mmCIF file of C-alpha atoms in Angstrom:
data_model
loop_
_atom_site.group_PDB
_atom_site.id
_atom_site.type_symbol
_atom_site.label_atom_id
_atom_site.label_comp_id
_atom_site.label_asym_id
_atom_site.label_seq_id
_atom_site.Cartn_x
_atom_site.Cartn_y
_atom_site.Cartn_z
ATOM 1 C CA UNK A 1 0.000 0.000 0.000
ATOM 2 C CA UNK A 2 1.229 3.136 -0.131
ATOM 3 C CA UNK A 3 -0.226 6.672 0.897
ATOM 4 C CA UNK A 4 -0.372 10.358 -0.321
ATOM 5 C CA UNK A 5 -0.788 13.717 1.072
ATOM 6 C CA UNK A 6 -2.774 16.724 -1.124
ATOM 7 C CA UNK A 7 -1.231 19.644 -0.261
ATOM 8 C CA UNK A 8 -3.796 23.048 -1.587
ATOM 9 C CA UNK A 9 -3.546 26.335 -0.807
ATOM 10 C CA UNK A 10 -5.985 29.181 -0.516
ATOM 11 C CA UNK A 11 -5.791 30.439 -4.082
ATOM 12 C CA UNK A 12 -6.585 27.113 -5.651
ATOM 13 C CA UNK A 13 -3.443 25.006 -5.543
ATOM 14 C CA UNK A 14 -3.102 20.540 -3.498
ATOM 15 C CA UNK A 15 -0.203 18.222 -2.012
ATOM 16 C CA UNK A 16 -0.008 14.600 -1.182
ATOM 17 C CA UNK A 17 -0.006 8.558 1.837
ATOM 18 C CA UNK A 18 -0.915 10.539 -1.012
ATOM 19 C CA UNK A 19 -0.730 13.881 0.513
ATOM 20 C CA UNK A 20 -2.557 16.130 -1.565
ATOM 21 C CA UNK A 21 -1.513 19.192 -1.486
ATOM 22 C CA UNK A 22 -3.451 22.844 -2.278
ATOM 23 C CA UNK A 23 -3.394 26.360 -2.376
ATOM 24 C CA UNK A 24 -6.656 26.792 -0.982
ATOM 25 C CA UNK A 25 -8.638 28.738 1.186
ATOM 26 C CA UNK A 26 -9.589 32.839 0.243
ATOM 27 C CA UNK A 27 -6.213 34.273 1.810
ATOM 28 C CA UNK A 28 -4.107 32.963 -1.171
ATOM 29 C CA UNK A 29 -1.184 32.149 0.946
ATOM 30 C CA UNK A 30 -2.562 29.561 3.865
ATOM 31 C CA UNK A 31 -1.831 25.554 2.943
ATOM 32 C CA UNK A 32 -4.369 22.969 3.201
ATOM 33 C CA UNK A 33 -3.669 19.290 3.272
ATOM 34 C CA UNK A 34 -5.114 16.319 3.196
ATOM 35 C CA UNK A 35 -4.284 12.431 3.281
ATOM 36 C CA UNK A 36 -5.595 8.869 0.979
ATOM 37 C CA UNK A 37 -4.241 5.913 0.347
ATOM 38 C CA UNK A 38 -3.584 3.948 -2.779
ATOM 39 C CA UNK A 39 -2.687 0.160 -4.032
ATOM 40 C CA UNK A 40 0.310 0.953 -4.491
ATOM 41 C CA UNK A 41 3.389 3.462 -5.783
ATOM 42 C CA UNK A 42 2.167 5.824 -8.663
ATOM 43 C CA UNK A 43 5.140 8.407 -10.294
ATOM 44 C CA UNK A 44 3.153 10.175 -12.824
ATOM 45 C CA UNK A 45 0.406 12.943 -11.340
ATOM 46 C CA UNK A 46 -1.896 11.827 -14.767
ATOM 47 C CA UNK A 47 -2.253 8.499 -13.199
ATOM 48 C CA UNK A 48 -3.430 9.524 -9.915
ATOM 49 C CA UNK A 49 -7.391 10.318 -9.345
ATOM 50 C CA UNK A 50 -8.890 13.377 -8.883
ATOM 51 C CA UNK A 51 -10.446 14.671 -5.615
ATOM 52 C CA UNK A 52 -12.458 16.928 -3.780
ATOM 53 C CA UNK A 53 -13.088 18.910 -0.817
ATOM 54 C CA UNK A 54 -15.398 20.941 0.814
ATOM 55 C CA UNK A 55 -14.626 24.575 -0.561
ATOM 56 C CA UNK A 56 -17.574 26.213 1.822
ATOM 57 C CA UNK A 57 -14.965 25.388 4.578
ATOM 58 C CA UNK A 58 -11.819 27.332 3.113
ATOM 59 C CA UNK A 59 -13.857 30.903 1.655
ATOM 60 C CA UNK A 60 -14.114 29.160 -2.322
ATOM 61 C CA UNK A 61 -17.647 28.007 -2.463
ATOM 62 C CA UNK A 62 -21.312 28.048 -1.460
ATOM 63 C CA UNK A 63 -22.525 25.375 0.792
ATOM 64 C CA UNK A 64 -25.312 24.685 -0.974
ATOM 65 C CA UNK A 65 -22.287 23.816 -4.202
ATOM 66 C CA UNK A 66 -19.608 23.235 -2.282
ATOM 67 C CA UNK A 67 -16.908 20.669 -3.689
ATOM 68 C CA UNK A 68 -14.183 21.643 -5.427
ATOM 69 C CA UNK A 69 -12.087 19.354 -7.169
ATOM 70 C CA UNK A 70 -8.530 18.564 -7.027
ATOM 71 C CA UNK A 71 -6.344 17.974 -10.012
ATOM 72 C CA UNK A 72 -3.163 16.505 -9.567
ATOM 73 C CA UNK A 73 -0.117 18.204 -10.832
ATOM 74 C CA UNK A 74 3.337 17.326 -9.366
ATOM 75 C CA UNK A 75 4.731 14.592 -7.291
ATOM 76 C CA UNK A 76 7.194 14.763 -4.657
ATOM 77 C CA UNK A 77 8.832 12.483 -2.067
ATOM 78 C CA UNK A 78 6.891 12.416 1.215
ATOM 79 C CA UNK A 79 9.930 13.743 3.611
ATOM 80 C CA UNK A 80 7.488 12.460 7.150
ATOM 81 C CA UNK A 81 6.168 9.539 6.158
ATOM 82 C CA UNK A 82 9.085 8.185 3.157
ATOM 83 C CA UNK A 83 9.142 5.196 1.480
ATOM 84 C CA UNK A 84 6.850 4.901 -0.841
ATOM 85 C CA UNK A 85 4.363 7.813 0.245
ATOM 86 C CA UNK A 86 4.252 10.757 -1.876
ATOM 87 C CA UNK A 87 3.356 14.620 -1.456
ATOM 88 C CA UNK A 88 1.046 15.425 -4.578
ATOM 89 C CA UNK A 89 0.834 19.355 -5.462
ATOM 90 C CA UNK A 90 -2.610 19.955 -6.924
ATOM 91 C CA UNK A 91 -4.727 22.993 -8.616
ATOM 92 C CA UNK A 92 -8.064 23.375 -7.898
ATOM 93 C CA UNK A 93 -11.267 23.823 -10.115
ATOM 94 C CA UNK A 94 -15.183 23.882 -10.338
ATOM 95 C CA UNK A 95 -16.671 20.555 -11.123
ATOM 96 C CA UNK A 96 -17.390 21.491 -14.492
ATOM 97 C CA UNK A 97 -13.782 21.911 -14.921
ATOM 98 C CA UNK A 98 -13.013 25.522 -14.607
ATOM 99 C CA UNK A 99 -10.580 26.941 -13.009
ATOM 100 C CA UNK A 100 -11.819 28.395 -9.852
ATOM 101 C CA UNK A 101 -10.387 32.340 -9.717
ATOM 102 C CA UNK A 102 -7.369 31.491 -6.979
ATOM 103 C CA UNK A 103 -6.431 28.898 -8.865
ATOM 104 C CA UNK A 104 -3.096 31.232 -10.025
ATOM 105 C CA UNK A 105 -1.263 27.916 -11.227
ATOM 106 C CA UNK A 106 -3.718 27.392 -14.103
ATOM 107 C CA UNK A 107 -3.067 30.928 -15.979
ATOM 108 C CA UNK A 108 0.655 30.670 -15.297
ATOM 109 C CA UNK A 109 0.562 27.330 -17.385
ATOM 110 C CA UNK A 110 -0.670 28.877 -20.113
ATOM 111 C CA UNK A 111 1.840 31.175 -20.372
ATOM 112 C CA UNK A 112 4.821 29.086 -19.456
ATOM 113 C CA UNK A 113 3.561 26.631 -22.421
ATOM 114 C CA UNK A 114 3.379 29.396 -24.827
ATOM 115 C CA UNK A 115 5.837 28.395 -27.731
ATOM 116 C CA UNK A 116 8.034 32.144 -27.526
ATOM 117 C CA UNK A 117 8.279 31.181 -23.511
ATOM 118 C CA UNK A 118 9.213 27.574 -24.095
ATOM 119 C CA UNK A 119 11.766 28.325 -26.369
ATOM 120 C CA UNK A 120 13.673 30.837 -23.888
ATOM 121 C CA UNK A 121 13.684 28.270 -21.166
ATOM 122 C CA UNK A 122 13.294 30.843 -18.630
ATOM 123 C CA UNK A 123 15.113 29.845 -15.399
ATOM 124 C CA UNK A 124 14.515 31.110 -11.761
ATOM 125 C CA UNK A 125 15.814 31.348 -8.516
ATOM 126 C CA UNK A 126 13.402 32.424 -5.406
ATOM 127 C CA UNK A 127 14.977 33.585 -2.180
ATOM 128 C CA UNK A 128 11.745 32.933 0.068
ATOM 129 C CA UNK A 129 12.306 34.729 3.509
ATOM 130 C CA UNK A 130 10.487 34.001 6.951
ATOM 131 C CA UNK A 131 9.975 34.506 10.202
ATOM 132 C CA UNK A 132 10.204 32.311 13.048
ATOM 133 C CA UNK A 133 7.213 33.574 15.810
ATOM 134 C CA UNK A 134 6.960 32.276 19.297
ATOM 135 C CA UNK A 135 3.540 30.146 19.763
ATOM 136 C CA UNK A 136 2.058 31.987 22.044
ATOM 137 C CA UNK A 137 2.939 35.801 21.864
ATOM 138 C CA UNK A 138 3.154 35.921 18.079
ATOM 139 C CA UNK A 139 6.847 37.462 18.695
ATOM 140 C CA UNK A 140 10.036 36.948 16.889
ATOM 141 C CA UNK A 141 12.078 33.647 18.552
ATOM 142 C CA UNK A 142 15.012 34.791 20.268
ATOM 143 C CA UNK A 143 13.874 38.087 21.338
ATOM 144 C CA UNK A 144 12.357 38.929 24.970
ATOM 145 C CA UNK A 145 9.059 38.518 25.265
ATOM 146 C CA UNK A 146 7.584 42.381 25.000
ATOM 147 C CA UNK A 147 10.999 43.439 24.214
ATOM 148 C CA UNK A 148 13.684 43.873 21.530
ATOM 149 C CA UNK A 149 17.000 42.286 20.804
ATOM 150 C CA UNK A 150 20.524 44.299 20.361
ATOM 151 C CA UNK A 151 20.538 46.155 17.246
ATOM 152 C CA UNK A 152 20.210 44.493 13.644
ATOM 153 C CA UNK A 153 24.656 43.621 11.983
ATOM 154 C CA UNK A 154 25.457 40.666 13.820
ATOM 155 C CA UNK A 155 22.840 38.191 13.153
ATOM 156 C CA UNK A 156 23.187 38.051 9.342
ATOM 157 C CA UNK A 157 24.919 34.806 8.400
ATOM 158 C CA UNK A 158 25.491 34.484 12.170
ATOM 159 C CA UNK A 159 26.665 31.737 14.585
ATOM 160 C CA UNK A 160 25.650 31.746 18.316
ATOM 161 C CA UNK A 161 23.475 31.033 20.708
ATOM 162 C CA UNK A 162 22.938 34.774 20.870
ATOM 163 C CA UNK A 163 22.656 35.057 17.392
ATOM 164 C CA UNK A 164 20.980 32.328 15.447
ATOM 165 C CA UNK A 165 17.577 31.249 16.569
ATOM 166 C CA UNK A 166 15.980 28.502 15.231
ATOM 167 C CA UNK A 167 18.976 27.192 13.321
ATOM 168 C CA UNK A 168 16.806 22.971 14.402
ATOM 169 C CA UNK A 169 13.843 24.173 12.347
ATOM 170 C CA UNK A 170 15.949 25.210 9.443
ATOM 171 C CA UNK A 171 18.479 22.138 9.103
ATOM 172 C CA UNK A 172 15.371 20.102 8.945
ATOM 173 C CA UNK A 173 13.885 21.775 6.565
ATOM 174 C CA UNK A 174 17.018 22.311 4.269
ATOM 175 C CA UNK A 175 17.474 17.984 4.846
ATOM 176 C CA UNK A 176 13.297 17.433 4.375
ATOM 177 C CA UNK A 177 13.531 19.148 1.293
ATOM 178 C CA UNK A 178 16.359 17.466 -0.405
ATOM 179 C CA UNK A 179 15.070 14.435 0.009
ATOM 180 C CA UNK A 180 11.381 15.317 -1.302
ATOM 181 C CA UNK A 181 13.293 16.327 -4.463
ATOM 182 C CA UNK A 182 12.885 20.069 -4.190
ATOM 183 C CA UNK A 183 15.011 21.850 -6.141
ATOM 184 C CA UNK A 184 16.448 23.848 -2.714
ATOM 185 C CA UNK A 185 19.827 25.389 -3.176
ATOM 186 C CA UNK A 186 20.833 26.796 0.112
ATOM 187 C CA UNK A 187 19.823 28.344 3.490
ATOM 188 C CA UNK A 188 21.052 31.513 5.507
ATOM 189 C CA UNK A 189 20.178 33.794 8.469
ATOM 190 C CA UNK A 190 18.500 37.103 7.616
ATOM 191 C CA UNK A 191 19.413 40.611 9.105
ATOM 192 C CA UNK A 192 16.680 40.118 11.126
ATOM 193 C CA UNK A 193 16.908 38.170 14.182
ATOM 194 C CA UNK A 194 14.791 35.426 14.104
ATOM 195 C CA UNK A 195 14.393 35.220 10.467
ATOM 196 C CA UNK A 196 15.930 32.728 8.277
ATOM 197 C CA UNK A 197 15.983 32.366 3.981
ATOM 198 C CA UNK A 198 15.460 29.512 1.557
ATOM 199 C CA UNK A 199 16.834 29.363 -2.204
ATOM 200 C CA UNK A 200 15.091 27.148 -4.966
ATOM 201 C CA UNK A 201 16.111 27.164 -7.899
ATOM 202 C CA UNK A 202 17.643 27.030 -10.756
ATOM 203 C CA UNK A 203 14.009 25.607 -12.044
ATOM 204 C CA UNK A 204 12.501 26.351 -15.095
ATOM 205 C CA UNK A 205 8.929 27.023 -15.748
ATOM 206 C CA UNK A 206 5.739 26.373 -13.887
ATOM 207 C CA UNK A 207 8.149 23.919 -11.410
ATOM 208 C CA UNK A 208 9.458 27.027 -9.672
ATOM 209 C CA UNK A 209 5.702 27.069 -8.394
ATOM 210 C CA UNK A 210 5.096 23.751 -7.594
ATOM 211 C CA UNK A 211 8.337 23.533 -5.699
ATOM 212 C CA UNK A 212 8.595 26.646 -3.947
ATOM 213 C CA UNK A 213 4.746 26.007 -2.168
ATOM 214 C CA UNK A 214 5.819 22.447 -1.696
ATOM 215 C CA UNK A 215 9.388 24.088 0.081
ATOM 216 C CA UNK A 216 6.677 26.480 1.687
ATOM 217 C CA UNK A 217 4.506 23.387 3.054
ATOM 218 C CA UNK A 218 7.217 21.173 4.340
ATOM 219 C CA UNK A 219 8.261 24.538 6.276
ATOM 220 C CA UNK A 220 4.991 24.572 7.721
ATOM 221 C CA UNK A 221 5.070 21.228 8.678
ATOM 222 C CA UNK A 222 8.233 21.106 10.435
ATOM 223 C CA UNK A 223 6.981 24.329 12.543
ATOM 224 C CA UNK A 224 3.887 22.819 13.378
ATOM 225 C CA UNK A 225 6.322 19.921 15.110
ATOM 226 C CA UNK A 226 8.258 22.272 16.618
ATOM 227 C CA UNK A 227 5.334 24.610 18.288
ATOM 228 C CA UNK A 228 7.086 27.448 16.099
ATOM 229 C CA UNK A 229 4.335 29.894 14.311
ATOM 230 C CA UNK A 230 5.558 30.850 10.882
ATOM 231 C CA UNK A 231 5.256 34.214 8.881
ATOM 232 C CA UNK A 232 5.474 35.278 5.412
ATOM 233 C CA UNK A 233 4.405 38.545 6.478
ATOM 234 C CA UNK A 234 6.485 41.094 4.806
ATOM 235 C CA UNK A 235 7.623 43.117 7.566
ATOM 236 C CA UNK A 236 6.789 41.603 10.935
ATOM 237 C CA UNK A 237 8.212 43.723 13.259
ATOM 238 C CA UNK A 238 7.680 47.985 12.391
ATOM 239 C CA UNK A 239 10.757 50.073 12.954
ATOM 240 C CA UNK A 240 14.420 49.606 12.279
ATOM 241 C CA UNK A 241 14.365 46.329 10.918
ATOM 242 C CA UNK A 242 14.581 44.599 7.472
ATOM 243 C CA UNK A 243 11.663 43.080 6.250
ATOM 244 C CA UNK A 244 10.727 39.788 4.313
ATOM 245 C CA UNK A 245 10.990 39.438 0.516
ATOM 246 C CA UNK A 246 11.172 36.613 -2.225
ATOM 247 C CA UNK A 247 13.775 37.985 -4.552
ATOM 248 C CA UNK A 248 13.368 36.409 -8.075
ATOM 249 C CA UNK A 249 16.372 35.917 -9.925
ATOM 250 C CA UNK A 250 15.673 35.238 -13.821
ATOM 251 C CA UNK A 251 17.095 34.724 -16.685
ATOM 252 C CA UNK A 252 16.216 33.379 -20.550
ATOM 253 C CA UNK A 253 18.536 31.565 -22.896
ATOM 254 C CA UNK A 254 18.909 35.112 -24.714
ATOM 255 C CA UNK A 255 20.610 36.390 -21.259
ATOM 256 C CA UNK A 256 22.892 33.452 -20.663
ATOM 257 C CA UNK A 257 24.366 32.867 -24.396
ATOM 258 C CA UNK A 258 27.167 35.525 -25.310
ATOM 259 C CA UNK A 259 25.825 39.048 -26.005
ATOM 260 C CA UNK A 260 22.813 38.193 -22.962
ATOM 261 C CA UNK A 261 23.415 41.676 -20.971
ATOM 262 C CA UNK A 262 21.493 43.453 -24.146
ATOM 263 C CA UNK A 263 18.667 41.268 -23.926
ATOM 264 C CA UNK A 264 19.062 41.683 -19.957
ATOM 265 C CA UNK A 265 18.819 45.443 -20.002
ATOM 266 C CA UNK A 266 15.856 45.284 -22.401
ATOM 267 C CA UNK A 267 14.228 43.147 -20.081
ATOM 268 C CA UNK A 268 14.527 45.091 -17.145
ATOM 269 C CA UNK A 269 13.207 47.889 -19.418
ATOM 270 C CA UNK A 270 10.270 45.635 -20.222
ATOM 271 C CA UNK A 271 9.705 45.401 -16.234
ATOM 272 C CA UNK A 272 10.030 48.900 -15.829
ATOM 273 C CA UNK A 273 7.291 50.102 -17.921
ATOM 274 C CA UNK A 274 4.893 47.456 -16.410
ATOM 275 C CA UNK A 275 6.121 48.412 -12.589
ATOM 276 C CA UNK A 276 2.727 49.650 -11.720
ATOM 277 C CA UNK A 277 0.914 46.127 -13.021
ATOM 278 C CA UNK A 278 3.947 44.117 -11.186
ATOM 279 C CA UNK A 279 3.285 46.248 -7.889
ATOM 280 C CA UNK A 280 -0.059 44.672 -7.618
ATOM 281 C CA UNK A 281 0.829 41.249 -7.863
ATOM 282 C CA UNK A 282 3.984 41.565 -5.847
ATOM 283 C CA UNK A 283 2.359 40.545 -2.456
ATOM 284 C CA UNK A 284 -0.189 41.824 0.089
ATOM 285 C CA UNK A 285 1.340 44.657 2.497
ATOM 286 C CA UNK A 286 4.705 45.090 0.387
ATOM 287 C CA UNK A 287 3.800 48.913 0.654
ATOM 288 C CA UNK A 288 5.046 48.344 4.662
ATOM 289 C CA UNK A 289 8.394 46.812 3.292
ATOM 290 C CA UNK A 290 9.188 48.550 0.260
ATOM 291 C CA UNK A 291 10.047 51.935 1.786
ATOM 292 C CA UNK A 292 13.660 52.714 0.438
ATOM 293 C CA UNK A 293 15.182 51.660 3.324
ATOM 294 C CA UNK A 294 16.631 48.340 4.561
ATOM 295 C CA UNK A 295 17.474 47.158 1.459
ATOM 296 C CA UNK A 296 14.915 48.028 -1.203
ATOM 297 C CA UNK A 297 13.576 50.601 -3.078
ATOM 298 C CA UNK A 298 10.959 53.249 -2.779
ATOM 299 C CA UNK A 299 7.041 51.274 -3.634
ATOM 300 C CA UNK A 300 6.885 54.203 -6.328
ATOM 301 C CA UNK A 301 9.824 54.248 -7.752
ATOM 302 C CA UNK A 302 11.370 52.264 -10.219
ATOM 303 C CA UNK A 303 15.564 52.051 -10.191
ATOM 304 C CA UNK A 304 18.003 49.513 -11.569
ATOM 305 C CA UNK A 305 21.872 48.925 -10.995
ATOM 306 C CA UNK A 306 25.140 47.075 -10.374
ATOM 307 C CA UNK A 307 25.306 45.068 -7.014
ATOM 308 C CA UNK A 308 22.442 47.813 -5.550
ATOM 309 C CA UNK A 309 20.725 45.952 -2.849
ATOM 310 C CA UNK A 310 18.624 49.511 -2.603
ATOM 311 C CA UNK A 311 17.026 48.932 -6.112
ATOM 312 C CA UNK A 312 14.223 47.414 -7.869
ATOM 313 C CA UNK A 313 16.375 45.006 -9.703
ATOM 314 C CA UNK A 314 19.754 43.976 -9.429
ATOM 315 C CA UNK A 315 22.180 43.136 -11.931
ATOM 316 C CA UNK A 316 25.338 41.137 -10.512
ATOM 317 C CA UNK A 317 28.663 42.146 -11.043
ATOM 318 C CA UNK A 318 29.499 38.526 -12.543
ATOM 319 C CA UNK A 319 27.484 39.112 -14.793
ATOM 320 C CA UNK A 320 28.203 42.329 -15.963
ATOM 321 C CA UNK A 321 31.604 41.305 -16.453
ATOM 322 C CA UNK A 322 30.655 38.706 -18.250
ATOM 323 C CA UNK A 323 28.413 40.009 -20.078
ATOM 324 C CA UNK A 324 25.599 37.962 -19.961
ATOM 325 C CA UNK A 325 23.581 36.227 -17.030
ATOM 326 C CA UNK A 326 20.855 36.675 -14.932
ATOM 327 C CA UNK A 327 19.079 39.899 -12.693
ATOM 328 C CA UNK A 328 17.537 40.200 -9.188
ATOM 329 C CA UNK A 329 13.683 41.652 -9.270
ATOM 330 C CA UNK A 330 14.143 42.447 -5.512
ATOM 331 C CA UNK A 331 10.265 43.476 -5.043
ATOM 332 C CA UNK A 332 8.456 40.691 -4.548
ATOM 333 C CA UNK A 333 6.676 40.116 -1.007
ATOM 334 C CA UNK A 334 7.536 37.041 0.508
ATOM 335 C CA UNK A 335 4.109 36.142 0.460
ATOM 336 C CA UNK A 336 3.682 36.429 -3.593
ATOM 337 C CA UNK A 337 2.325 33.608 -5.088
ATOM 338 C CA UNK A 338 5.452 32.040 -7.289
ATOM 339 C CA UNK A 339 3.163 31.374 -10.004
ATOM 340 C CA UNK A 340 2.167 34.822 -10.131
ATOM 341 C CA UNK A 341 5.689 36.713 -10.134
ATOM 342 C CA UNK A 342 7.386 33.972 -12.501
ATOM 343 C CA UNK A 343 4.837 33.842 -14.995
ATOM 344 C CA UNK A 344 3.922 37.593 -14.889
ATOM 345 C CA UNK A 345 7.681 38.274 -15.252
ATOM 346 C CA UNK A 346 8.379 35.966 -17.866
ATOM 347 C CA UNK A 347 5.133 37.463 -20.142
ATOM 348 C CA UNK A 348 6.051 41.037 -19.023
ATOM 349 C CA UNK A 349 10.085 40.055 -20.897
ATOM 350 C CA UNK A 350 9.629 37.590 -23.520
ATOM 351 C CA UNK A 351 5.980 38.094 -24.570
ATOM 352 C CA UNK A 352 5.678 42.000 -23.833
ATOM 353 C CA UNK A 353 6.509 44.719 -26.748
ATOM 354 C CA UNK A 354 4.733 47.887 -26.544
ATOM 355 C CA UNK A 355 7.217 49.367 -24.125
ATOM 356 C CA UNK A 356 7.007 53.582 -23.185
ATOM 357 C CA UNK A 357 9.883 55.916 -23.130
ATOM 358 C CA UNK A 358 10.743 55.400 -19.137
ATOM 359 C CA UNK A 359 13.072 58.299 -17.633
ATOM 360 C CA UNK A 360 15.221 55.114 -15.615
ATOM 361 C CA UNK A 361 17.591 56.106 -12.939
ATOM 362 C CA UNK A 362 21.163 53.887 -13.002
ATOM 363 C CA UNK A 363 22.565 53.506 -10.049
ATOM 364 C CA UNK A 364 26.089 51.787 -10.353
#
């Protein structure tokens, strides 16, 4: 026998003894799960049956029509249960086979199987940042309760007892997800006390979705075992401290073949003239972290340069020198939804054209 978790979150998205997994519920960020069992190992999401669940319970349907149904997407090793069990990422739809309107996976498909996005092969890389909260106070772990820690410089990248808090949750985590298969490049320590960053990538496609929620769910797992309440809210804690982000580094094949940084500068030109539309999408409450300060740049304004943490997108200086490469769009929340920002930034520089005269600042 062997089982599967559904994993779905609130916009429309499940997991799998099977656990299915799902985007689901009306906040668009919250995970739902839930568990069945099956004869026996299945690889291939198309062989797997679809499902339901009761969408009056999560804010995405009427009672009186209240299943929504669960179509299975991606497939991942089950990091709690192992062996043969399986987590199952899933999008959700009506039963007449619509998509329902969180379902942000569906849309993003679309685009990423367009034939002028296939053939760049556009690659990502997600920093997803978070925050470690203490059960019961909803406050930072590591800092006294109703009180602040010393001053933010030594806990970047730090090692201590005095510095690093929670360093248990994220070993797991980094471990949990290498064995489910997730694409998951490295960990660090923010500036923030208390809060900690995950890499994924390089994927390509609609997988840097599907494996950044399924990252996002194991996370959430692991917390839950540890009595640790975790936060994608984009800045946590008011004041002098750095907030939370999910920097998105991209590139097509254009950018990484010789001659790339002209197609990398028109692309951040592209992103420029849509910086209103990418705003929007770019995660609930970013206005609270994107202030020009601690490492970003102004909600309003739209800046790009060499190595500037303090700008809308970054350009590294590997890859200036070399000439081709990749960028940073440093303004996504770290509560987007990855199907969102990768598919709205690979339409916005591959599939986009009618670009305006922008008056860019350049900060080298």
């Amino acid at each position: 026998m062997a089982t599967f978790d559904l994993v779905f979150v609130t916009n429309g998205s499940f997991f799998s003894l099977l656990t299915w997994l799902n985007r689901v519920g009306g906040s668009g960020i919250d995970l739902r799960s839930k568990a069945r069992t099956l004869s026996g190992p299945v690889s291939d999401p198309s062989k797997l049956p679809k499902w339901n669940y009761d969408g009056s319970s999560t804010g995405q349907a009427s009672g009186e029509d209240s299943e929504v149904i669960l179509y299975p997407q991606a497939i991942f090793k089950d990091p709690f249960r192992r062996g043969n069990n399986i987590l199952v990422m899933c999008d959700a739809y009506t039963p007449a086979g619509d998509p329902i309107p969180t379902n942000k996976r569906c849309a993003a498909a679309k685009i990423f199987s367009h034939p002028d996005v296939v053939a760049e092969e556009p690659w990502y890389g997600i920093e997803q940042e978070y925050t470690l909260l203490q059960k019961d106070v909803k406050w930072p772990i590591g800092w006294p309760v109703g009180g602040f820690p010393g001053p933010q410089g030594p806990y970047y990248c730090g090692v201590g007892v005095d510095k690093a808090f929670g360093r248990d949750i994220v070993g797991s985590h980094y471990k949990a997800c290498l064995y489910a298969g997730i694409s998951i490049s490295g960990i660090n320590e923010e500036v923030m006390p208390g809060q900690w960053e995950f890499q994924v990538g390089p994927t390509v496609g609609i997988s840097a979705g599907d494996e950044l929620w399924v990252a996002r769910y194991v996370l959430e797992r692991i917390t839950e075992i540890a009595g640790v309440v975790l936060s994608f809210d984009p800045k946590p804690i008011q004041g002098d401290w750095n907030g939370a982000g999910a920097h998105t580094n991209y590139s097509t094949k254009s950018m990484r073949c010789d001659g790339g940084y002209e197609f990398i500068k028109k692309a951040i030109e592209k992103l420029g003239a849509r910086h209103t539309q990418h705003i929007t999408a770019y995660g609930e409450g970013n206005e609270r972290r994107l202030t020009g300060r601690h490492e970003t740049a102004d909600i309003n304004t739209f800046i790009w340069g060499v190595a500037n943490r303090g700008a809308s997108i970054r350009v590294g200086r590997d890859t200036e020198k070399a000439g081709k490469g990749y960028f940073e769009d440093r303004r996504p929340a770290s509560n987007m939804d990855p199907y969102v920002i990768t598919s709205m930034i690979a339409e916005t520089t591959i599939r986009y054209f009618k670009v305006k005269f922008l008056n860019f600042q350049f900060h080298p």
